[in-house]
Amino acid sequence: MDKELHNVASTGSAAEERIDELVELLNKASDSYYGGGDEIMSNFEWDEAFDELKQLEDETGIVRANSPTVNVSDSSSNSNREPHEYPALSLAKTKSVDELKKWAGERKIWLSWKLDGLTLVLTYDGGTLSKIVTRGSGVAGKNITALKNAIRNIPLEIEYKGHMVIRGEATISYTDFDMINATMEDDYKYANPRNLASGTLSLDDPAEVKKRRVSFNAFTLVALDDDEIKLGEELFDMNSWGRRMDALGSMGFVVVEREELFADGVDDAIARWSDKVDSGQMDIPVDGLVICYDDIVYASGGSVTGHHATRAGLAFKWQDVSALSTLREIEWSAAASTISPVAIFEPVQLEGTTVSRASLCNISEMERLGIGDGCTVEVIKANKIIPKVISVKESSRVFVIPDKCPVCHAPTEVRVSAFSGTKTLHCINPDCSAKRVKNFTRFVSKQGMDIDGLSIQTILKFVNLGFIHSFADIYRLDAHYDAIKEMEGFGEKSVENLKTAIDGSRSVKAVNFIYALCIPMIGIDAAKKIVEAIGFDAFLKQLETGESFEEIDGIGPERSANALAWYEKCDKSEFEALLEFVNITDGEAKDNSEGSMFGLTFVITGDVHSFKNRSEFKAYVDSCGGKVAGSVSKKTAYLVNNDVESTSSKNVKARELGIPIISEDEFITMFGKGE
């Protein structure tokens, strides 16, 4: 790149044009990055373009007013913007360990992770969380306080009662990212966990945000009212960054991992922390390290250059180590509704591990790279973790898009996303087993069959190899153990562990088994209601006969219809085979046969006055062996309604069926009220 830059700079106007081009490109990428939009370039590409721009500016002396080297992008066009009390300035970056040591000088410093997510600013007043704002432009961000119950590790109440401002990173683990992304439609898939975290926090639905398991990791205490605070019996000096972090931990925050050291310990510390990433110990995405001074007073006394505070901290980015290799083939892997290309190349050593494959994402990315049969690919491990092809050399630019799905062999089609213009390949068979990855993942989950070792990546691999087509096939994997042992990432011990986990799942509670079946609208709570009400055997019998479950309290007509429709469409022979592989335990209905209301079904509607609420009323009926249903039917013994003469739909139906309608007082006269 240096040679290219020298040539460009010497041409004067060409250098100015390139500067303007880079400023526009980088600002556009930053707007998207900080504003929660799509990632239009990787960290590697951004750093490379930024370094090129900085070198051009140094050589020519031309620095545009909107250059990202002196300004952070401002996505202020977004709605619901709120100014930060303390500007969230970015840190200066370096790839030089010597520069870190020089910056540290003689002072005590702290080393911590530079987490790769979305920065949030939390404010507390009087011990209560008052607002959550995204970093945004650093000057203003988006208020997302409405998501306070949906983001993990954010305490709503804390012991400290003063005014306090905290910054931290909202992240999604690689494990959760793989699981979530594999179940998304192509137009909404994310390139990495950071994008998924950012996109998730732009949603308006707290329930959906909560499902995606976004976690908050506090990385600095920005400001508070006191120089020292007492939490419990411990006194904390707030002029020390380390003690500030200790205090946050005491208040219930998950605080970023950190290590105290001086300049002479930086080399060893960087090596140790880098090894954690190289060896795959980090499930939380990181894109570097950060050092900061322990002395808060000294750190706050620095100047501001561009959008960096000179003493706020210094970020360390790992040098990207690349390797060249020869492309062997392009493998097409089906996952959910997409068939994705994977580059298979001659094994190379990168960051301490052997790498021989890297996702090519989609057809558009293949075209951008210019990949072709037998070409030379340049590979890095993005953030020292994810293999990525960054360039292609000596390419014919010819590749073949398969016309048949690698899993079910149905025809494929190329689709162009209306959302992003991206070209992706799809199987047109709606029943392709690769499209049921989400179901397989739920089946093996802890709430389901609890089969440890069957990650979503492993499930995808087995589906693509044709080992798994149905739930029952998981218990037939022993026929493929010899082949699995020879697969990359497996071996004798891995297969033995997998066998142990599968065998251990053969004995399963009825509630967990029903949940694992992936019946629409039947989660753990609904499964528990079914088992307690009628037992597992009766559940199977009603599925077979088509008898409704709506009499069961909490199930109702919609859930009942979904359960019956699921059974009607399922492969009966595979379902029966699955039942042969497992032993169902705890499948008996709740026994209240000696209760005074045993065998009676009640429907309770309207307001109550003697019982605290309808939940207490229902609990009393349950304790006496009776059942409470949500709708009136011929099985209903009594409809309880304090407005006996009401013309409500339930009263009308009860009269049509000849069901007695009684008041709450009449119920108590007949059956009592308990303690």
CSV table of N, CA and C in Angstrom, one decimal, residues 10 46 48 453 536 540 615 661:
chain,number,residue,atom,x,y,z
A,10,SER,N,1.8,12.0,-5.2
A,10,SER,CA,2.7,12.8,-6.1
A,10,SER,C,1.9,13.4,-7.2
A,46,TRP,N,-12.2,-1.3,7.0
A,46,TRP,CA,-12.3,0.0,7.6
A,46,TRP,C,-10.9,0.5,8.0
A,48,GLU,N,-8.0,-0.5,7.1
A,48,GLU,CA,-7.1,-0.3,5.9
A,48,GLU,C,-7.4,1.0,5.2
A,453,GLY,N,-23.4,-30.9,23.2
A,453,GLY,CA,-22.5,-31.3,22.2
A,453,GLY,C,-23.1,-31.2,20.8
A,536,PHE,N,-49.3,-37.7,30.2
A,536,PHE,CA,-48.7,-37.8,28.9
A,536,PHE,C,-49.4,-38.8,28.0
A,540,LEU,N,-51.1,-38.2,24.2
A,540,LEU,CA,-50.9,-38.9,23.0
A,540,LEU,C,-52.2,-39.4,22.4
A,615,SER,N,-57.0,-15.8,40.2
A,615,SER,CA,-55.9,-16.7,40.4
A,615,SER,C,-56.0,-17.5,41.7
A,661,ILE,N,-75.4,-21.9,36.2
A,661,ILE,CA,-74.7,-20.6,36.3
A,661,ILE,C,-74.9,-20.2,37.8
